[in-house]
Amino acid sequence: MGFKVTYLRVDSLGRVNLQDLEKAITRNTILISIMFANNEVGTIQPIEQIGNIARKYNIIFHTDAVQAIGNTRIDVRRLKIDSLSLSSHKFYGPKGVGALYVREGIAFYRQNDGGHQERDKRSGTENTAGIVGTGKAIEMATENLNEYCNHLNNLSEFYLREVNRRIPNIKINGDLSNKVPGNNNICFAGIDGNRLVNELDRRGICVSSGSACSSGLINPSHVLLAMGINENLAKRKFKSKFWKRKYN
Ligand SMILES: *Cc1c(COP(=O)(O)O)cnc(C)c1O
């Protein structure tokens, strides 16, 4: 649509650099959009600081909080978030429904044309069952949020400790001191990702070699590559020759 987009790098833990962000701002910048928490490695971004920068330059701040909602408490006022997107099924609500929060006073133009439902913000007949399900799911998710997070954090801690103790040549990814609970991303050196998924599945353990959005892809995760993890370690699939040589 003729807009110029600047993409920011992330560091080895997957965090954007606030100085980079500030430097990237020009007098034409109208929007900053930064993921709240990453879906592959769980890293939570410095959202409050980003919100402060956006407010300082009077730029609208949007965050994709799909991975964070139901996993952390989010106060859009305190964090100076102008707009936030969420998806219901990530907190055990129904699939195919989500929400966009837009702060009062932020100009908003509908994405699709047609009817004038939802005060002209989104045309099309509302998915009532989905909307009600989303409301109920978020209610339930927030009710027990602290217990839920503590539980997941304890499980994660145990899991990572044991994996670390039992399996050589692994790399645990993401910002362990600041990530969504229950998200664990590990590189296992020299093991075919698909094979690992299948072997674990047979033992009743569900894992994934990538995000569902890229299922079927065998190239390394762009998230891991952006974090500077070397291509071999980030790879989901090794050439079968390599696998045979090493493990058969
Ligand atoms: C899952 C996810 C999406 C996509 O949402 P869907 O409703 O599953 O398409 C977008 N962003 C993040 C961070 C996610 O985790």
PDB file of C-alpha atoms in Angstrom, residues 30-239:
ATOM      1  CA  ILE A  30       2.924   6.341  12.175  1.00  0.00           C
ATOM      2  CA  LEU A  31       2.904   2.898  13.748  1.00  0.00           C
ATOM      3  CA  ILE A  32       5.067   0.655  15.889  1.00  0.00           C
ATOM      4  CA  SER A  33       3.970  -2.967  15.929  1.00  0.00           C
ATOM      5  CA  ILE A  34       5.892  -5.387  18.122  1.00  0.00           C
ATOM      6  CA  MET A  35       4.888  -8.837  19.274  1.00  0.00           C
ATOM      7  CA  PHE A  36       4.219  -9.054  23.007  1.00  0.00           C
ATOM      8  CA  ALA A  37       5.624 -12.563  23.329  1.00  0.00           C
ATOM      9  CA  ASN A  38       7.072 -14.761  20.654  1.00  0.00           C
ATOM     10  CA  ASN A  39       5.179 -17.940  19.819  1.00  0.00           C
ATOM     11  CA  GLU A  40       8.243 -20.071  19.111  1.00  0.00           C
ATOM     12  CA  VAL A  41      10.636 -19.213  21.923  1.00  0.00           C
ATOM     13  CA  GLY A  42       8.329 -17.432  24.360  1.00  0.00           C
ATOM     14  CA  THR A  43      10.478 -14.332  24.819  1.00  0.00           C
ATOM     15  CA  ILE A  44       8.517 -11.387  26.193  1.00  0.00           C
ATOM     16  CA  GLN A  45       9.469  -8.026  24.719  1.00  0.00           C
ATOM     17  CA  PRO A  46      10.141  -4.919  26.844  1.00  0.00           C
ATOM     18  CA  ILE A  47       6.588  -3.770  26.139  1.00  0.00           C
ATOM     19  CA  GLU A  48       6.389  -1.081  28.807  1.00  0.00           C
ATOM     20  CA  GLN A  49       9.537   0.641  27.531  1.00  0.00           C
ATOM     21  CA  ILE A  50       8.340   0.332  23.938  1.00  0.00           C
ATOM     22  CA  GLY A  51       5.025   1.880  24.972  1.00  0.00           C
ATOM     23  CA  ASN A  52       6.891   4.762  26.591  1.00  0.00           C
ATOM     24  CA  ILE A  53       8.940   5.374  23.449  1.00  0.00           C
ATOM     25  CA  ALA A  54       5.832   5.267  21.262  1.00  0.00           C
ATOM     26  CA  ARG A  55       4.035   7.736  23.534  1.00  0.00           C
ATOM     27  CA  LYS A  56       7.061  10.043  23.629  1.00  0.00           C
ATOM     28  CA  TYR A  57       7.049  10.321  19.825  1.00  0.00           C
ATOM     29  CA  ASN A  58       3.266  10.272  19.594  1.00  0.00           C
ATOM     30  CA  ILE A  59       3.208   7.099  17.514  1.00  0.00           C
ATOM     31  CA  ILE A  60       0.478   4.478  17.693  1.00  0.00           C
ATOM     32  CA  PHE A  61       1.684   1.270  19.342  1.00  0.00           C
ATOM     33  CA  HIS A  62       0.149  -2.053  18.352  1.00  0.00           C
ATOM     34  CA  THR A  63       1.135  -5.371  19.848  1.00  0.00           C
ATOM     35  CA  ASP A  64       0.381  -8.912  18.758  1.00  0.00           C
ATOM     36  CA  ALA A  65      -0.446 -10.329  22.178  1.00  0.00           C
ATOM     37  CA  VAL A  66      -1.812 -13.629  20.881  1.00  0.00           C
ATOM     38  CA  GLN A  67       0.793 -15.587  22.783  1.00  0.00           C
ATOM     39  CA  ALA A  68       0.685 -13.462  25.906  1.00  0.00           C
ATOM     40  CA  ILE A  69      -3.031 -13.287  26.668  1.00  0.00           C
ATOM     41  CA  GLY A  70      -3.937 -16.000  29.133  1.00  0.00           C
ATOM     42  CA  ASN A  71      -0.271 -16.342  30.097  1.00  0.00           C
ATOM     43  CA  THR A  72       0.471 -12.947  31.613  1.00  0.00           C
ATOM     44  CA  ARG A  73      -1.539 -10.085  33.017  1.00  0.00           C
ATOM     45  CA  ILE A  74      -1.729  -7.200  30.575  1.00  0.00           C
ATOM     46  CA  ASP A  75      -2.719  -3.695  31.589  1.00  0.00           C
ATOM     47  CA  VAL A  76      -3.036  -1.771  28.330  1.00  0.00           C
ATOM     48  CA  ARG A  77      -3.149   1.587  30.128  1.00  0.00           C
ATOM     49  CA  ARG A  78      -0.029   1.071  32.181  1.00  0.00           C
ATOM     50  CA  LEU A  79       1.862  -0.401  29.219  1.00  0.00           C
ATOM     51  CA  LYS A  80       0.613   2.396  26.918  1.00  0.00           C
ATOM     52  CA  ILE A  81      -0.676  -0.064  24.350  1.00  0.00           C
ATOM     53  CA  ASP A  82      -2.937   1.617  21.792  1.00  0.00           C
ATOM     54  CA  SER A  83      -3.975  -1.517  19.976  1.00  0.00           C
ATOM     55  CA  LEU A  84      -3.692  -5.210  20.750  1.00  0.00           C
ATOM     56  CA  SER A  85      -4.672  -8.388  18.939  1.00  0.00           C
ATOM     57  CA  LEU A  86      -5.579 -11.696  20.520  1.00  0.00           C
ATOM     58  CA  SER A  87      -6.764 -15.085  19.345  1.00  0.00           C
ATOM     59  CA  SER A  88      -9.264 -17.110  21.319  1.00  0.00           C
ATOM     60  CA  HIS A  89      -7.952 -20.633  20.829  1.00  0.00           C
ATOM     61  CA  LYS A  90      -4.599 -19.761  22.436  1.00  0.00           C
ATOM     62  CA  PHE A  91      -6.353 -19.538  25.799  1.00  0.00           C
ATOM     63  CA  TYR A  92      -8.594 -22.561  25.193  1.00  0.00           C
ATOM     64  CA  GLY A  93     -11.409 -20.615  23.578  1.00  0.00           C
ATOM     65  CA  PRO A  94     -12.945 -21.570  20.234  1.00  0.00           C
ATOM     66  CA  LYS A  95     -10.909 -21.572  17.024  1.00  0.00           C
ATOM     67  CA  GLY A  96     -11.464 -19.053  14.262  1.00  0.00           C
ATOM     68  CA  VAL A  97     -12.241 -16.089  16.481  1.00  0.00           C
ATOM     69  CA  GLY A  98     -10.128 -13.346  17.961  1.00  0.00           C
ATOM     70  CA  ALA A  99     -10.296  -9.713  18.932  1.00  0.00           C
ATOM     71  CA  LEU A 100      -8.615  -6.447  18.194  1.00  0.00           C
ATOM     72  CA  TYR A 101      -8.448  -3.914  20.991  1.00  0.00           C
ATOM     73  CA  VAL A 102      -8.257  -0.318  19.817  1.00  0.00           C
ATOM     74  CA  ARG A 103      -7.923   2.450  22.376  1.00  0.00           C
ATOM     75  CA  GLU A 104     -10.564   5.134  22.314  1.00  0.00           C
ATOM     76  CA  GLY A 105      -9.429   8.036  20.151  1.00  0.00           C
ATOM     77  CA  ILE A 106      -7.277   5.973  17.793  1.00  0.00           C
ATOM     78  CA  ALA A 107      -8.285   6.372  14.164  1.00  0.00           C
ATOM     79  CA  PHE A 108      -9.432   3.070  12.782  1.00  0.00           C
ATOM     80  CA  TYR A 109     -10.385   2.084   9.273  1.00  0.00           C
ATOM     81  CA  ARG A 110     -12.131  -1.193   8.544  1.00  0.00           C
ATOM     82  CA  GLN A 111     -10.151  -3.849   6.769  1.00  0.00           C
ATOM     83  CA  ASN A 112     -13.009  -5.334   4.758  1.00  0.00           C
ATOM     84  CA  ASP A 113     -15.919  -3.723   3.003  1.00  0.00           C
ATOM     85  CA  GLY A 114     -19.540  -4.718   3.007  1.00  0.00           C
ATOM     86  CA  GLY A 115     -21.999  -4.449   5.860  1.00  0.00           C
ATOM     87  CA  HIS A 116     -21.734  -2.057   8.783  1.00  0.00           C
ATOM     88  CA  GLN A 117     -21.603  -4.518  11.639  1.00  0.00           C
ATOM     89  CA  GLU A 118     -19.569  -3.833  14.775  1.00  0.00           C
ATOM     90  CA  ARG A 119     -20.027  -0.079  14.355  1.00  0.00           C
ATOM     91  CA  ASP A 120     -18.548  -0.207  10.885  1.00  0.00           C
ATOM     92  CA  LYS A 121     -15.276  -1.678  12.159  1.00  0.00           C
ATOM     93  CA  ARG A 122     -15.713  -5.130  10.730  1.00  0.00           C
ATOM     94  CA  SER A 123     -18.287  -6.064   8.151  1.00  0.00           C
ATOM     95  CA  GLY A 124     -19.917  -9.479   8.244  1.00  0.00           C
ATOM     96  CA  THR A 125     -22.360 -11.209  10.560  1.00  0.00           C
ATOM     97  CA  GLU A 126     -20.888 -11.598  14.023  1.00  0.00           C
ATOM     98  CA  ASN A 127     -19.884 -15.092  15.123  1.00  0.00           C
ATOM     99  CA  THR A 128     -21.953 -14.949  18.312  1.00  0.00           C
ATOM    100  CA  ALA A 129     -21.024 -18.401  19.610  1.00  0.00           C
ATOM    101  CA  GLY A 130     -17.337 -17.630  19.027  1.00  0.00           C
ATOM    102  CA  ILE A 131     -17.591 -14.269  20.738  1.00  0.00           C
ATOM    103  CA  VAL A 132     -19.382 -15.683  23.780  1.00  0.00           C
ATOM    104  CA  GLY A 133     -16.883 -18.554  23.934  1.00  0.00           C
ATOM    105  CA  THR A 134     -14.000 -16.096  23.826  1.00  0.00           C
ATOM    106  CA  GLY A 135     -15.490 -14.087  26.691  1.00  0.00           C
ATOM    107  CA  LYS A 136     -15.990 -17.189  28.820  1.00  0.00           C
ATOM    108  CA  ALA A 137     -12.524 -18.543  28.012  1.00  0.00           C
ATOM    109  CA  ILE A 138     -10.720 -15.327  28.946  1.00  0.00           C
ATOM    110  CA  GLU A 139     -12.765 -15.104  32.126  1.00  0.00           C
ATOM    111  CA  MET A 140     -11.669 -18.597  33.119  1.00  0.00           C
ATOM    112  CA  ALA A 141      -8.071 -17.990  32.038  1.00  0.00           C
ATOM    113  CA  THR A 142      -7.728 -14.835  34.122  1.00  0.00           C
ATOM    114  CA  GLU A 143      -9.445 -16.278  37.179  1.00  0.00           C
ATOM    115  CA  ASN A 144      -6.700 -18.818  37.783  1.00  0.00           C
ATOM    116  CA  LEU A 145      -3.854 -17.026  36.054  1.00  0.00           C
ATOM    117  CA  ASN A 146      -1.401 -16.961  38.956  1.00  0.00           C
ATOM    118  CA  GLU A 147      -1.874 -20.617  39.886  1.00  0.00           C
ATOM    119  CA  TYR A 148      -1.745 -21.604  36.230  1.00  0.00           C
ATOM    120  CA  CYS A 149       1.505 -19.697  35.638  1.00  0.00           C
ATOM    121  CA  ASN A 150       3.131 -21.052  38.790  1.00  0.00           C
ATOM    122  CA  HIS A 151       2.166 -24.570  37.818  1.00  0.00           C
ATOM    123  CA  LEU A 152       3.570 -24.199  34.305  1.00  0.00           C
ATOM    124  CA  ASN A 153       6.730 -22.539  35.582  1.00  0.00           C
ATOM    125  CA  ASN A 154       7.337 -25.414  37.990  1.00  0.00           C
ATOM    126  CA  LEU A 155       6.794 -27.994  35.253  1.00  0.00           C
ATOM    127  CA  SER A 156       9.076 -26.101  32.877  1.00  0.00           C
ATOM    128  CA  GLU A 157      11.808 -25.827  35.446  1.00  0.00           C
ATOM    129  CA  PHE A 158      11.687 -29.547  36.159  1.00  0.00           C
ATOM    130  CA  TYR A 159      11.540 -30.413  32.467  1.00  0.00           C
ATOM    131  CA  LEU A 160      14.460 -28.197  31.463  1.00  0.00           C
ATOM    132  CA  ARG A 161      16.568 -29.393  34.368  1.00  0.00           C
ATOM    133  CA  GLU A 162      16.002 -33.037  33.470  1.00  0.00           C
ATOM    134  CA  VAL A 163      16.541 -32.559  29.727  1.00  0.00           C
ATOM    135  CA  ASN A 164      19.706 -30.658  30.501  1.00  0.00           C
ATOM    136  CA  ARG A 165      20.915 -33.410  32.818  1.00  0.00           C
ATOM    137  CA  ARG A 166      20.096 -36.335  30.518  1.00  0.00           C
ATOM    138  CA  ILE A 167      20.746 -35.153  26.986  1.00  0.00           C
ATOM    139  CA  PRO A 168      24.069 -33.846  25.689  1.00  0.00           C
ATOM    140  CA  ASN A 169      24.477 -31.133  23.055  1.00  0.00           C
ATOM    141  CA  ILE A 170      21.276 -29.227  23.563  1.00  0.00           C
ATOM    142  CA  LYS A 171      20.573 -25.532  23.420  1.00  0.00           C
ATOM    143  CA  ILE A 172      17.696 -23.992  25.326  1.00  0.00           C
ATOM    144  CA  ASN A 173      16.351 -20.960  23.454  1.00  0.00           C
ATOM    145  CA  GLY A 174      14.623 -17.764  24.445  1.00  0.00           C
ATOM    146  CA  ASP A 175      14.842 -15.437  27.396  1.00  0.00           C
ATOM    147  CA  LEU A 176      14.529 -17.778  30.371  1.00  0.00           C
ATOM    148  CA  SER A 177      14.203 -14.885  32.797  1.00  0.00           C
ATOM    149  CA  ASN A 178      11.323 -13.323  30.909  1.00  0.00           C
ATOM    150  CA  LYS A 179       9.164 -15.620  28.845  1.00  0.00           C
ATOM    151  CA  VAL A 180       5.609 -16.899  28.754  1.00  0.00           C
ATOM    152  CA  PRO A 181       5.246 -19.852  31.119  1.00  0.00           C
ATOM    153  CA  GLY A 182       5.137 -23.268  29.532  1.00  0.00           C
ATOM    154  CA  ASN A 183       6.880 -22.321  26.320  1.00  0.00           C
ATOM    155  CA  ASN A 184      10.041 -24.374  25.916  1.00  0.00           C
ATOM    156  CA  ASN A 185      12.170 -24.330  22.807  1.00  0.00           C
ATOM    157  CA  ILE A 186      15.225 -26.539  22.577  1.00  0.00           C
ATOM    158  CA  CYS A 187      17.695 -27.367  19.824  1.00  0.00           C
ATOM    159  CA  PHE A 188      18.925 -30.953  19.861  1.00  0.00           C
ATOM    160  CA  ALA A 189      22.111 -31.114  17.841  1.00  0.00           C
ATOM    161  CA  GLY A 190      22.293 -33.600  14.986  1.00  0.00           C
ATOM    162  CA  ILE A 191      18.812 -35.083  15.343  1.00  0.00           C
ATOM    163  CA  ASP A 192      16.265 -35.039  12.543  1.00  0.00           C
ATOM    164  CA  GLY A 193      13.386 -32.896  13.804  1.00  0.00           C
ATOM    165  CA  ASN A 194      10.617 -34.923  12.142  1.00  0.00           C
ATOM    166  CA  ARG A 195      12.035 -38.169  13.406  1.00  0.00           C
ATOM    167  CA  LEU A 196      12.237 -36.787  16.935  1.00  0.00           C
ATOM    168  CA  VAL A 197       8.610 -35.624  16.729  1.00  0.00           C
ATOM    169  CA  ASN A 198       7.497 -39.072  15.553  1.00  0.00           C
ATOM    170  CA  GLU A 199       9.526 -41.023  18.098  1.00  0.00           C
ATOM    171  CA  LEU A 200       8.250 -38.894  20.958  1.00  0.00           C
ATOM    172  CA  ASP A 201       4.697 -39.116  19.632  1.00  0.00           C
ATOM    173  CA  ARG A 202       4.921 -42.893  19.772  1.00  0.00           C
ATOM    174  CA  ARG A 203       5.844 -42.551  23.433  1.00  0.00           C
ATOM    175  CA  GLY A 204       2.865 -40.309  24.095  1.00  0.00           C
ATOM    176  CA  ILE A 205       4.756 -37.024  24.181  1.00  0.00           C
ATOM    177  CA  CYS A 206       3.565 -34.138  22.011  1.00  0.00           C
ATOM    178  CA  VAL A 207       6.228 -31.834  20.657  1.00  0.00           C
ATOM    179  CA  SER A 208       6.507 -29.724  17.551  1.00  0.00           C
ATOM    180  CA  SER A 209       9.432 -29.021  15.255  1.00  0.00           C
ATOM    181  CA  GLY A 210       8.070 -25.598  14.392  1.00  0.00           C
ATOM    182  CA  SER A 211       5.053 -23.368  14.660  1.00  0.00           C
ATOM    183  CA  ALA A 212       1.781 -24.601  13.139  1.00  0.00           C
ATOM    184  CA  CYS A 213       1.943 -21.652  10.743  1.00  0.00           C
ATOM    185  CA  SER A 214       4.975 -23.274   9.118  1.00  0.00           C
ATOM    186  CA  SER A 215       4.063 -26.942   9.428  1.00  0.00           C
ATOM    187  CA  GLY A 216       5.385 -28.899   6.503  1.00  0.00           C
ATOM    188  CA  LEU A 217       8.326 -26.567   6.079  1.00  0.00           C
ATOM    189  CA  ILE A 218      11.720 -28.106   6.561  1.00  0.00           C
ATOM    190  CA  ASN A 219      13.829 -24.984   6.434  1.00  0.00           C
ATOM    191  CA  PRO A 220      15.192 -23.592   9.700  1.00  0.00           C
ATOM    192  CA  SER A 221      12.891 -21.467  11.837  1.00  0.00           C
ATOM    193  CA  HIS A 222      13.204 -17.782  10.915  1.00  0.00           C
ATOM    194  CA  VAL A 223      12.850 -16.956  14.603  1.00  0.00           C
ATOM    195  CA  LEU A 224      15.893 -19.010  15.590  1.00  0.00           C
ATOM    196  CA  LEU A 225      17.885 -17.674  12.647  1.00  0.00           C
ATOM    197  CA  ALA A 226      17.011 -14.101  13.626  1.00  0.00           C
ATOM    198  CA  MET A 227      18.374 -14.869  17.090  1.00  0.00           C
ATOM    199  CA  GLY A 228      21.670 -15.819  15.490  1.00  0.00           C
ATOM    200  CA  ILE A 229      21.394 -19.546  16.148  1.00  0.00           C
ATOM    201  CA  ASN A 230      23.426 -21.348  13.561  1.00  0.00           C
ATOM    202  CA  GLU A 231      21.583 -22.853  10.669  1.00  0.00           C
ATOM    203  CA  ASN A 232      22.581 -26.426  11.426  1.00  0.00           C
ATOM    204  CA  LEU A 233      21.247 -26.276  14.943  1.00  0.00           C
ATOM    205  CA  ALA A 234      18.052 -24.511  13.882  1.00  0.00           C
ATOM    206  CA  LYS A 235      17.295 -26.986  11.107  1.00  0.00           C
ATOM    207  CA  ARG A 236      14.159 -29.090  11.401  1.00  0.00           C
ATOM    208  CA  LYS A 237      15.281 -31.779   9.042  1.00  0.00           C
ATOM    209  CA  PHE A 238      18.660 -33.183   8.267  1.00  0.00           C
ATOM    210  CA  LYS A 239      19.607 -34.827   5.025  1.00  0.00           C
TER     211      LYS A 239
END
